Coordinates of C-alpha atoms and ligand atoms in Angstrom, one line a residue:
M1 CA 16.0 26.1 19.0
N2 CA 13.9 24.5 21.6
M3 CA 14.2 20.8 20.5
Q4 CA 11.9 19.3 23.3
R5 CA 8.9 21.4 22.0
I6 CA 8.2 22.9 18.4
E7 CA 5.0 24.6 19.1
T8 CA 2.4 24.5 15.9
M9 CA 2.9 26.9 12.9
T10 CA 0.1 29.2 12.0
G11 CA -1.7 28.0 9.0
N12 CA -5.4 27.3 8.4
Y13 CA -6.0 23.6 8.8
N14 CA -8.5 21.1 8.1
L15 CA -7.9 19.5 12.0
E16 CA -7.9 22.9 13.9
N17 CA -8.1 21.6 17.5
Y18 CA -6.8 17.7 17.6
E19 CA -7.8 17.1 21.3
E20 CA -11.4 18.5 20.8
M21 CA -11.7 16.4 17.7
Y22 CA -10.2 13.4 19.4
K23 CA -13.1 13.1 22.2
N24 CA -15.9 13.6 19.7
F25 CA -15.0 11.8 16.8
N26 CA -17.2 9.0 15.3
W27 CA -15.9 7.0 11.8
E28 CA -19.8 6.8 10.9
E29 CA -19.5 10.5 10.3
V30 CA -17.2 10.1 7.6
K31 CA -19.5 7.6 5.8
K32 CA -21.6 10.7 4.9
E33 CA -18.8 12.3 2.4
F34 CA -19.1 9.3 0.4
S35 CA -21.8 8.6 -2.6
W36 CA -22.3 5.2 -1.0
Y37 CA -23.8 6.2 2.0
D38 CA -26.7 6.8 -0.1
S39 CA -26.5 4.5 -3.0
G40 CA -25.1 1.3 -1.1
K41 CA -22.7 1.1 -4.1
V42 CA -19.3 0.6 -3.3
N43 CA -16.2 1.3 -5.3
I44 CA -13.1 2.6 -4.1
A45 CA -11.8 3.2 -7.2
Y46 CA -15.1 5.3 -8.4
E47 CA -14.4 7.3 -5.1
T48 CA -11.2 7.8 -6.0
I49 CA -11.1 9.0 -9.3
D50 CA -14.4 9.1 -11.2
R51 CA -16.4 10.8 -8.7
H52 CA -14.2 13.6 -9.4
A53 CA -14.3 13.4 -13.4
D54 CA -18.1 13.4 -12.9
N55 CA -17.9 16.6 -11.1
P56 CA -18.0 19.2 -13.7
D57 CA -16.1 21.8 -11.1
K58 CA -13.1 18.7 -11.3
A59 CA -12.9 17.0 -14.3
D60 CA -10.1 19.0 -15.8
Q61 CA -8.5 19.2 -13.2
T62 CA -4.6 17.8 -13.3
A63 CA -5.2 14.5 -11.1
L64 CA -1.6 13.0 -11.9
I65 CA 1.8 14.5 -12.8
Y66 CA 4.5 11.8 -13.9
T67 CA 7.9 13.1 -14.0
A68 CA 10.8 10.9 -15.1
P69 CA 14.2 11.9 -16.5
D70 CA 12.8 11.1 -20.6
R71 CA 9.3 11.6 -20.0
E72 CA 6.4 14.1 -18.8
E73 CA 3.0 13.4 -18.6
K74 CA -0.2 15.0 -17.2
L75 CA -3.9 13.2 -16.5
T76 CA -6.9 14.9 -15.6
F77 CA -9.4 13.0 -13.4
S78 CA -11.4 12.8 -16.5
E79 CA -8.6 11.2 -18.7
L80 CA -7.5 8.7 -15.6
K81 CA -11.3 7.6 -15.6
Q82 CA -11.2 6.8 -19.0
K83 CA -7.8 5.1 -18.8
S84 CA -8.9 3.1 -16.2
N85 CA -12.1 2.4 -17.6
Q86 CA -10.2 1.2 -20.8
F87 CA -8.0 -1.0 -19.0
A88 CA -10.8 -2.4 -16.9
N89 CA -12.3 -3.3 -20.6
V90 CA -9.1 -5.2 -21.3
L91 CA -9.3 -7.0 -18.0
K92 CA -13.0 -8.0 -18.8
K93 CA -11.9 -9.0 -22.2
H94 CA -9.5 -11.5 -20.7
E95 CA -12.0 -12.9 -18.3
I96 CA -10.5 -11.1 -15.0
E97 CA -13.3 -11.5 -12.7
K98 CA -14.3 -10.0 -9.0
G99 CA -11.6 -11.5 -6.3
D100 CA -9.0 -12.4 -8.8
R101 CA -5.6 -11.4 -8.2
V102 CA -3.8 -9.3 -10.9
F103 CA -0.3 -8.5 -9.7
L104 CA 1.9 -5.6 -11.1
F105 CA 5.2 -5.8 -11.7
M106 CA 6.7 -2.7 -13.5
P107 CA 8.1 1.0 -12.7
R108 CA 5.9 4.1 -11.4
S109 CA 4.5 4.9 -14.6
P110 CA 1.0 6.7 -15.6
E111 CA 0.1 2.8 -17.1
F112 CA 0.8 1.4 -13.7
Y113 CA -1.9 4.0 -12.0
M114 CA -4.1 3.3 -15.3
S115 CA -3.7 -0.7 -14.6
F116 CA -4.2 -0.5 -10.7
L117 CA -7.5 1.8 -11.3
G118 CA -8.7 -0.3 -14.0
I119 CA -7.9 -3.9 -11.6
L120 CA -9.9 -2.6 -9.1
K121 CA -12.9 -1.2 -11.0
V122 CA -13.4 -4.9 -12.3
G123 CA -13.3 -5.7 -8.6
A124 CA -10.5 -7.8 -8.8
I125 CA -7.6 -7.7 -6.2
A126 CA -4.2 -5.5 -7.0
G127 CA -0.9 -7.0 -5.9
P128 CA 1.8 -4.2 -6.9
L129 CA 5.6 -5.4 -6.5
F130 CA 8.7 -3.4 -6.1
E131 CA 10.5 -3.2 -9.7
A132 CA 13.6 -4.1 -7.9
F133 CA 12.3 -7.6 -6.9
M134 CA 14.4 -10.5 -8.8
E135 CA 12.9 -14.0 -9.6
Q136 CA 12.6 -15.3 -6.1
A137 CA 10.8 -12.6 -4.5
V138 CA 8.6 -12.5 -7.6
R139 CA 8.0 -16.1 -7.5
D140 CA 6.8 -16.6 -4.0
R141 CA 4.5 -13.5 -4.2
L142 CA 3.0 -14.9 -7.5
E143 CA 2.8 -18.4 -6.1
D144 CA 1.0 -17.7 -2.8
S145 CA -1.6 -15.4 -4.0
E146 CA -2.1 -17.6 -6.9
A147 CA -2.4 -14.5 -9.4
K148 CA -4.1 -15.2 -12.7
M149 CA -2.7 -12.2 -14.5
L150 CA 0.3 -10.0 -13.9
I151 CA 1.3 -7.0 -15.9
T152 CA 4.8 -6.8 -16.2
T153 CA 7.3 -4.8 -19.1
P154 CA 9.0 -7.1 -21.4
E155 CA 12.3 -5.9 -19.5
L156 CA 11.3 -7.2 -16.2
L157 CA 9.6 -10.4 -17.9
N158 CA 12.8 -12.3 -17.8
R159 CA 12.5 -12.3 -13.7
V160 CA 9.2 -14.0 -13.7
P161 CA 9.3 -17.7 -14.0
V162 CA 6.2 -18.2 -15.9
N163 CA 6.2 -21.7 -16.7
E164 CA 6.7 -22.6 -13.4
L165 CA 3.4 -20.9 -11.9
P166 CA 0.2 -22.7 -13.3
N167 CA -2.2 -20.1 -11.9
L168 CA -0.3 -17.4 -14.1
E169 CA -2.9 -17.5 -17.1
K170 CA -2.1 -14.1 -18.7
I171 CA 0.8 -11.3 -18.8
V172 CA -0.1 -8.3 -20.1
L173 CA 3.3 -6.4 -21.2
V174 CA 3.8 -2.8 -21.4
G175 CA 6.1 -1.4 -23.7
D176 CA 7.5 -2.8 -27.2
T177 CA 6.7 -6.3 -27.9
N178 CA 6.3 -8.5 -30.5
S179 CA 5.2 -11.4 -28.6
S180 CA 1.9 -13.1 -29.7
D181 CA 1.9 -15.1 -26.5
H182 CA 0.8 -12.1 -24.4
I183 CA -1.4 -9.1 -24.5
D184 CA -0.2 -6.0 -25.6
F185 CA -1.1 -3.5 -23.4
Y186 CA -1.1 -0.5 -25.6
K187 CA -2.8 -2.3 -28.8
E188 CA -5.6 -3.5 -26.4
M189 CA -5.7 0.0 -24.6
E190 CA -6.5 1.6 -28.0
Q191 CA -9.1 -0.9 -28.8
A192 CA -10.8 -0.7 -25.3
S193 CA -14.2 1.5 -25.1
K194 CA -13.6 4.4 -22.2
S195 CA -17.1 3.9 -20.8
F196 CA -17.0 0.9 -18.4
D197 CA -19.8 -0.5 -16.0
I198 CA -17.9 -0.6 -12.3
E199 CA -18.0 -3.5 -10.6
W200 CA -20.1 -2.5 -7.3
V201 CA -18.6 -4.3 -4.5
D202 CA -19.3 -4.9 -0.4
L203 CA -17.1 -2.5 2.0
E204 CA -15.9 -5.4 3.0
D205 CA -14.9 -7.0 -0.5
G206 CA -11.0 -7.5 -1.1
M207 CA -9.3 -4.8 -2.9
L208 CA -5.3 -5.2 -2.2
L209 CA -2.8 -7.7 -1.1
H210 CA 0.6 -6.2 -0.5
Y211 CA 3.0 -8.5 0.5
T212 CA 5.6 -7.8 3.3
S213 CA 8.1 -9.6 5.9
G214 CA 8.1 -10.9 9.3
S215 CA 10.8 -12.4 11.4
T216 CA 9.9 -16.1 10.5
G217 CA 8.7 -17.9 6.9
K218 CA 8.2 -16.3 3.6
P219 CA 6.4 -13.1 3.0
K220 CA 2.8 -12.7 3.8
G221 CA 0.2 -11.4 1.7
V222 CA -1.6 -8.6 4.0
Y223 CA -5.5 -8.2 2.8
H224 CA -7.3 -5.0 2.4
V225 CA -10.7 -4.2 1.5
H226 CA -12.5 -1.3 0.3
N227 CA -13.7 -0.1 3.5
A228 CA -10.1 1.1 4.3
M229 CA -11.2 4.2 2.0
L230 CA -12.6 6.1 5.1
Q231 CA -9.4 6.4 6.8
H232 CA -7.6 6.6 3.6
Y233 CA -9.6 9.7 3.2
Q234 CA -9.7 11.2 6.8
T235 CA -6.2 11.0 7.9
A236 CA -5.1 12.3 4.3
K237 CA -7.4 15.3 4.9
W238 CA -6.3 15.8 8.6
V239 CA -2.8 14.2 8.8
L240 CA -1.4 15.4 5.1
D241 CA -4.1 18.5 5.7
L242 CA -4.6 18.3 1.9
Q243 CA -6.6 21.4 0.7
K244 CA -8.2 21.9 -2.5
D245 CA -5.5 23.7 -4.3
D246 CA -2.6 21.6 -3.0
V247 CA 0.0 19.9 -5.5
Y248 CA 1.3 16.6 -3.5
W249 CA 4.0 14.5 -3.8
C250 CA 4.4 11.1 -1.8
T251 CA 8.1 9.8 -3.0
A252 CA 7.0 6.2 -1.8
D253 CA 7.0 3.5 -4.4
P254 CA 3.3 1.7 -4.6
G255 CA 5.2 -1.6 -3.9
W256 CA 5.1 -0.2 -0.5
V257 CA 1.9 0.5 1.6
T258 CA 2.7 4.1 1.6
G259 CA 2.8 4.3 -1.9
T260 CA -1.0 3.0 -2.5
S261 CA -2.5 4.4 0.7
Y262 CA -1.0 8.1 0.3
G263 CA 0.5 7.7 -3.3
I264 CA -3.0 7.2 -4.6
F265 CA -5.7 6.7 -2.2
G266 CA -5.3 9.7 0.3
P267 CA -4.7 12.2 -2.2
W268 CA -7.3 11.1 -4.9
L269 CA -10.1 10.5 -2.5
N270 CA -9.4 14.4 -1.5
G271 CA -9.1 15.4 -5.0
V272 CA -5.9 17.0 -5.0
T273 CA -3.1 16.8 -7.6
N274 CA -0.5 14.1 -7.2
V275 CA 2.7 14.0 -8.6
I276 CA 4.8 11.0 -9.5
V277 CA 8.2 10.8 -9.7
G278 CA 10.1 7.9 -11.7
G279 CA 13.8 7.6 -12.2
R280 CA 16.3 7.7 -9.4
F281 CA 17.1 9.6 -6.3
S282 CA 19.5 12.5 -6.2
P283 CA 19.1 15.7 -4.1
E284 CA 18.9 17.9 -7.3
N285 CA 15.9 16.0 -8.7
W286 CA 14.1 16.1 -5.7
Y287 CA 14.6 19.6 -4.8
K288 CA 14.3 20.3 -9.0
T289 CA 10.7 18.5 -8.1
L290 CA 9.5 20.4 -5.4
Q291 CA 10.2 23.3 -7.4
D292 CA 9.1 22.8 -10.8
Y293 CA 5.6 21.4 -9.5
K294 CA 5.3 23.8 -6.9
V295 CA 4.7 21.1 -4.6
S296 CA 2.9 22.3 -1.2
V297 CA 2.6 19.0 0.7
W298 CA 5.3 16.5 1.0
Y299 CA 5.2 12.6 2.3
S300 CA 8.6 11.1 2.4
A301 CA 11.0 8.9 5.1
P302 CA 13.8 9.7 6.9
T303 CA 16.3 7.8 5.0
A304 CA 15.7 10.3 2.2
F305 CA 15.7 13.1 4.5
R306 CA 19.0 12.1 6.0
K307 CA 20.4 11.8 2.4
L308 CA 19.1 15.3 1.7
M309 CA 20.9 16.5 4.7
S310 CA 23.7 15.0 3.8
A311 CA 24.1 16.9 0.5
G312 CA 24.2 19.9 2.7
E313 CA 22.3 23.2 2.8
D314 CA 23.9 24.2 -0.2
A315 CA 22.2 21.9 -2.3
V316 CA 18.8 23.1 -1.7
K317 CA 19.6 26.7 -2.2
P318 CA 19.2 27.2 -6.0
F319 CA 16.0 25.8 -5.7
D320 CA 12.9 28.1 -5.1
I321 CA 11.0 25.9 -2.8
S322 CA 8.9 28.4 -1.3
N323 CA 5.3 26.6 -2.0
L324 CA 6.2 23.7 0.0
R325 CA 3.9 24.2 3.5
H326 CA 3.5 20.6 4.9
V327 CA 6.3 18.1 5.3
L328 CA 5.9 14.6 6.6
S329 CA 8.0 11.3 7.2
V330 CA 7.1 7.4 7.4
G331 CA 8.6 3.8 8.0
E332 CA 11.5 4.5 10.3
P333 CA 12.4 6.6 13.5
L334 CA 12.8 10.2 12.6
N335 CA 15.7 11.5 14.4
P336 CA 15.3 14.9 15.9
E337 CA 18.5 16.0 14.5
V338 CA 16.9 15.8 11.0
I339 CA 13.8 17.4 12.1
A340 CA 16.2 20.4 13.5
W341 CA 17.7 20.3 9.7
G342 CA 14.0 20.4 8.3
M343 CA 13.4 23.6 10.3
D344 CA 16.7 25.5 8.7
A345 CA 16.5 24.1 5.1
F346 CA 12.7 24.3 4.8
K347 CA 11.8 26.4 7.5
L348 CA 9.3 24.0 8.3
R349 CA 8.7 21.2 10.6
I350 CA 9.0 17.6 9.6
H351 CA 5.7 15.5 11.1
D352 CA 6.2 12.1 11.8
T353 CA 3.7 9.3 11.3
W354 CA 3.6 5.8 12.5
W355 CA 1.7 3.2 10.9
M356 CA 2.6 -0.3 9.2
T357 CA 1.4 -2.4 6.2
E358 CA -1.0 -4.3 8.2
T359 CA -2.7 -1.2 9.4
G360 CA -3.4 0.2 5.9
A361 CA -3.3 3.4 7.2
Q362 CA -2.0 5.9 9.6
L363 CA -2.6 5.5 13.1
I364 CA -0.2 7.6 15.4
C365 CA 0.9 10.8 13.7
N366 CA 1.9 14.3 14.3
Y367 CA -0.7 17.2 13.4
P368 CA 0.1 20.4 11.9
A369 CA -1.8 22.3 14.6
L370 CA -0.4 20.6 17.8
D371 CA 2.8 21.0 19.2
M372 CA 5.3 18.3 18.1
K373 CA 8.1 16.9 20.6
P374 CA 11.1 15.9 18.4
G375 CA 11.6 12.1 18.5
S376 CA 7.5 11.2 19.1
M377 CA 5.4 9.8 16.8
G378 CA 2.5 11.8 18.0
K379 CA -0.7 11.1 19.2
P380 CA -3.5 8.5 18.0
F381 CA -5.7 9.5 15.1
P382 CA -9.1 10.4 16.2
G383 CA -11.3 7.4 16.3
I384 CA -8.3 5.4 17.1
T385 CA -7.4 3.6 20.5
A386 CA -3.4 3.2 20.6
S387 CA -1.9 1.9 24.3
I388 CA 1.1 -0.2 25.6
I389 CA 0.3 -3.2 27.1
D390 CA 2.1 -6.2 28.6
N391 CA 2.4 -9.6 27.0
E392 CA -0.8 -10.5 28.9
G393 CA -2.2 -8.1 27.0
N394 CA -2.7 -5.5 30.4
E395 CA -2.4 -1.7 29.8
L396 CA 0.6 0.0 31.2
P397 CA 0.9 3.3 33.0
P398 CA 2.8 6.0 31.4
N399 CA 6.3 6.0 30.5
Q400 CA 6.5 2.2 30.7
M401 CA 8.0 0.3 28.0
G402 CA 5.8 -2.1 26.5
N403 CA 4.0 -3.5 23.0
L404 CA 2.7 -0.9 21.1
A405 CA -1.0 -2.2 20.5
I406 CA -4.4 -0.7 18.9
K407 CA -7.7 -1.6 19.9
A408 CA -9.0 -3.2 17.0
P409 CA -10.7 -3.1 14.6
W410 CA -10.6 0.2 12.6
P411 CA -11.6 0.8 9.1
S412 CA -8.5 0.3 6.9
M413 CA -7.2 -2.6 9.2
M414 CA -6.1 -5.8 7.1
R415 CA -8.8 -8.2 7.2
A416 CA -6.4 -11.1 6.4
I417 CA -3.5 -12.6 6.1
W418 CA -3.5 -14.6 2.8
K419 CA -4.4 -18.0 3.2
R420 CA -2.9 -18.1 6.6
P421 CA -6.0 -17.6 9.0
E422 CA -3.4 -18.7 12.0
K423 CA -1.2 -15.8 11.4
Y424 CA -3.9 -13.4 11.1
E425 CA -4.8 -14.7 14.6
S426 CA -1.4 -14.3 16.0
Y427 CA -1.7 -10.8 16.0
F428 CA -4.4 -10.0 18.3
L429 CA -4.5 -10.4 22.1
N430 CA -7.1 -9.5 24.1
G431 CA -8.8 -7.4 21.7
W432 CA -5.6 -5.6 21.0
Y433 CA -3.9 -5.8 17.7
V434 CA 0.0 -5.9 18.6
S435 CA 2.1 -4.1 16.6
G436 CA 5.7 -5.8 17.1
D437 CA 6.9 -2.4 18.0
S438 CA 7.9 -1.5 21.5
A439 CA 7.2 2.3 22.7
Y440 CA 6.0 4.1 25.8
K441 CA 3.5 6.7 26.0
D442 CA 4.4 9.9 27.9
E443 CA 1.9 11.9 30.4
E444 CA 0.9 14.0 27.2
G445 CA -0.2 11.2 25.8
Y446 CA 2.5 11.5 23.1
F447 CA 4.1 7.9 21.9
W448 CA 7.8 7.4 21.8
F449 CA 8.9 4.3 19.5
Q450 CA 12.1 2.4 21.2
G451 CA 12.4 -0.7 18.5
R452 CA 11.2 -3.8 17.3
L453 CA 10.3 -6.6 19.5
D454 CA 11.0 -9.1 16.7
D455 CA 14.2 -9.5 14.4
V456 CA 12.5 -8.1 11.3
I457 CA 15.3 -5.2 9.8
N458 CA 14.1 -1.8 8.7
T459 CA 16.9 -1.1 6.1
S460 CA 16.5 2.6 4.4
G461 CA 12.6 2.4 5.4
E462 CA 12.4 -1.3 3.8
R463 CA 11.3 -3.9 5.8
V464 CA 13.4 -6.9 5.4
G465 CA 12.8 -10.6 7.3
P466 CA 15.9 -12.0 8.1
F467 CA 14.7 -15.5 7.0
E468 CA 14.2 -14.5 3.4
V469 CA 17.6 -13.6 3.2
E470 CA 19.1 -16.6 5.4
S471 CA 17.4 -19.0 2.9
K472 CA 18.8 -17.3 0.0
L473 CA 22.3 -17.3 1.3
I474 CA 22.2 -21.0 2.0
E475 CA 21.2 -21.7 -1.4
H476 CA 24.4 -20.3 -2.4
E477 CA 26.9 -23.3 -3.1
A478 CA 29.5 -21.9 -0.3
V479 CA 27.1 -21.1 2.5
A480 CA 26.5 -23.9 4.9
E481 CA 24.6 -22.0 7.5
A482 CA 23.5 -18.1 7.7
G483 CA 22.0 -15.9 10.4
V484 CA 20.9 -12.4 9.3
I485 CA 20.7 -9.4 11.7
G486 CA 20.1 -5.6 11.3
K487 CA 22.7 -3.5 11.8
P488 CA 22.4 0.4 13.2
D489 CA 23.8 2.7 10.6
P490 CA 23.5 6.7 10.5
E491 CA 21.8 6.8 7.4
R492 CA 20.0 3.7 6.3
G493 CA 18.5 3.2 9.8
E494 CA 20.0 -0.5 9.9
I495 CA 22.3 -2.2 7.1
I496 CA 21.7 -6.1 6.6
K497 CA 24.5 -8.2 8.3
A498 CA 25.1 -11.8 7.6
F499 CA 27.0 -14.0 9.4
I500 CA 28.0 -17.5 7.9
T501 CA 29.6 -20.5 7.7
L502 CA 31.2 -22.1 4.9
N503 CA 31.2 -25.7 3.3
D504 CA 34.2 -27.9 3.0
G505 CA 36.4 -26.8 0.3
Y506 CA 35.5 -23.3 0.5
N507 CA 38.2 -20.6 2.1
K508 CA 37.0 -16.8 2.9
S509 CA 38.1 -14.4 0.3
D510 CA 37.1 -10.9 -0.8
E511 CA 35.7 -12.3 -4.2
L512 CA 33.9 -15.2 -2.4
L513 CA 32.1 -12.8 -0.3
E514 CA 31.1 -10.3 -3.0
D515 CA 29.6 -13.3 -5.1
I516 CA 27.5 -14.2 -2.2
R517 CA 26.2 -11.0 -1.7
Q518 CA 25.4 -10.8 -5.4
F519 CA 23.5 -14.0 -5.3
V520 CA 21.4 -12.6 -3.0
K521 CA 21.0 -9.2 -5.0
K522 CA 20.2 -11.1 -8.0
G523 CA 17.7 -13.6 -6.5
L524 CA 15.8 -11.3 -4.2
S525 CA 16.7 -7.9 -4.4
A526 CA 19.2 -5.2 -4.3
H527 CA 17.9 -3.9 -0.8
A528 CA 17.9 -7.3 0.7
A529 CA 21.5 -8.0 -0.3
P530 CA 23.7 -8.1 3.0
R531 CA 25.9 -4.8 3.0
E532 CA 28.3 -7.0 5.4
I533 CA 29.1 -10.2 5.6
E534 CA 31.1 -12.3 8.5
V535 CA 32.3 -15.6 8.1
A536 CA 32.0 -17.3 11.4
D537 CA 32.8 -21.0 13.0
K538 CA 29.4 -21.7 14.1
I539 CA 26.0 -20.0 13.8
P540 CA 24.4 -20.2 17.5
K541 CA 21.3 -21.7 17.7
T542 CA 18.8 -22.7 20.3
R543 CA 18.3 -26.2 21.2
S544 CA 15.2 -26.5 18.6
G545 CA 17.5 -25.2 15.9
K546 CA 16.3 -21.7 15.5
I547 CA 18.9 -19.0 14.5
M548 CA 19.6 -17.0 17.9
R549 CA 19.5 -13.7 15.9
R550 CA 19.4 -11.6 19.3
L551 CA 22.8 -13.3 20.2
L552 CA 24.4 -12.3 16.8
K553 CA 23.4 -8.7 17.5
S554 CA 25.0 -8.5 21.2
W555 CA 27.9 -9.8 19.5
E556 CA 28.1 -7.3 17.1
L557 CA 27.1 -4.5 19.4
G558 CA 29.6 -5.6 22.1
L559 CA 26.7 -6.0 24.2
P560 CA 25.8 -8.3 27.0
T561 CA 24.4 -11.7 26.0
G562 CA 21.7 -12.0 28.3
D563 CA 20.1 -15.5 28.5
T564 CA 21.4 -18.3 26.8
S565 CA 20.2 -21.1 28.5
T566 CA 18.2 -22.3 25.2
L567 CA 21.5 -22.1 23.3
E568 CA 22.4 -25.8 21.9
E569 CA 25.8 -27.1 23.2
Ligands
LIG601 C1 4.1 2.4 6.9 C2 5.0 1.6 6.7 C3 6.0 -0.8 9.6 C4 7.3 -0.8 10.8 C5 6.6 -0.4 12.1 C6 7.8 -0.1 12.6 C7 8.5 1.2 11.5 C8 7.2 3.0 10.4 C9 7.6 4.6 11.6 C10 8.3 3.4 12.1 C11 9.3 4.8 13.8 C12 8.0 5.8 12.6 N1 8.0 2.3 11.4 N2 6.7 4.2 10.7 N3 9.6 3.1 13.5 N4 8.9 5.7 13.5 N5 7.3 6.7 12.1 O1 6.3 2.1 7.4 O2 4.8 0.1 6.5 O3 6.7 -1.4 5.5 O4 5.0 -2.2 6.9 O5 6.8 -1.1 8.2 O6 8.3 0.1 10.3 O7 8.9 -0.7 13.1 O8 6.1 -1.5 12.7 P1 5.7 -1.0 7.0

């Protein structure tokens, strides 16, 4: 197979001629697809669910298929409308109002989606959290957002420091509970009316806060508004290529932006049946899901594809996955060898897409009707101007590496970093949004990812800030100082490696290092716990006291150390 270029495969795609459309496209045209174009009344939850529920041709179509080892459930658009209305009524009863932050901390389940949509229907701002988060991670996010309500399960409640969060007035528990202090989800849902008057909001009103990591400071709240629907809708149509009879599966958790933009909005704005899988990953489960639900469009991540790849071709053979017609990837570089494996295993191309929590939706993509160059992220979505710029904000010619930047704004762009205007401003230069990724563009306009320019770690597609891990490490009684880096790993992309120095009286031992690892795992989350910990004599720092992670990385990889003039004595 020619791995330099894989030509487009035959099919009837929503976007037939990318180049043509790129020249002519205008976001204004997309607005006409929505009811608010005439009515002036906007709510993304209405466009996502109710619009289809109110359409006799679509009302009884399955919107959500939930499958987990112990549970299977299907909801039509009409049922999902009613359930989210009921939850919106529960929220109203408990005085949740427009603009309030309501967080969700629970596993994927039908209740998650009812709640999430209910939050949007009252005009409040939803904050989804990974179920894997431990106390510190939960606290940081609820504290910063000043969340008024949390929806969680009785099992997860013990990771919520309820008494230390003065703004957190109410807790909804989903599951068996005898608690009289908290709101019982099932009981209140039963009593709630199935009709609800949606809170109509402005396109620029907030709807979603996703916390994500940078290289410094605590995780930041990336703030998204209802207007993002324009891009969720259009990218799901042209990049995911969603069509009327598709069954779509996005493997991402809604704690990650992919799990909201393309696990909720993209598919449902396009009225497509959406498969949601709970429980743990195993190659057999995944192939069985593709087979049993006749999944036709599948959006996943390199780390998952690499796991399937290492399970071997025999793992896929027992399953009939012939309904699959379009496969996509996001979150980390998609290795050409994974694409080659996909051509073998599925007889399909895996389409890489590039975007970020801050960008709200896909920006640089491979399209079904466009030739693919394996290793390239593809070309900018119509209506998006992408470029490579230098540190002064000047555009660079083809094949020169620099900052991957996007002309601001675009419909789904974040509108703020919660309570940190200066942080928000720091993303922009000369009218460009600067991504923090380095890349180059070739003569044909394909973009090629090169790496992160900051110290953010990407492990199994999860974005982890070294500062958060370092802060946790030094809370351990044995740890004096810590520096954390991403170390290249064939399956996970990167793993987290920590360098630490020990306090007096502590000696290095396997038990101690394991204890430290567990400490981070229990405090933050499993994916933030360092896989490797190395005891060092000293952590290199600049004269101003900043940890020189770049130097740690060079040591680790045996590379030249470069400029060390700012290294402290
Ligand atoms: C949606 C999402 C964003 C960072 C981004 C980049 C990396 C994402 C990628 C990719 C290479 C791709 N990234 N997609 N790197 N190729 N196709 O991933 O959001 O969690 O905020 O991560 O992930 O470094 O800057 P988020």
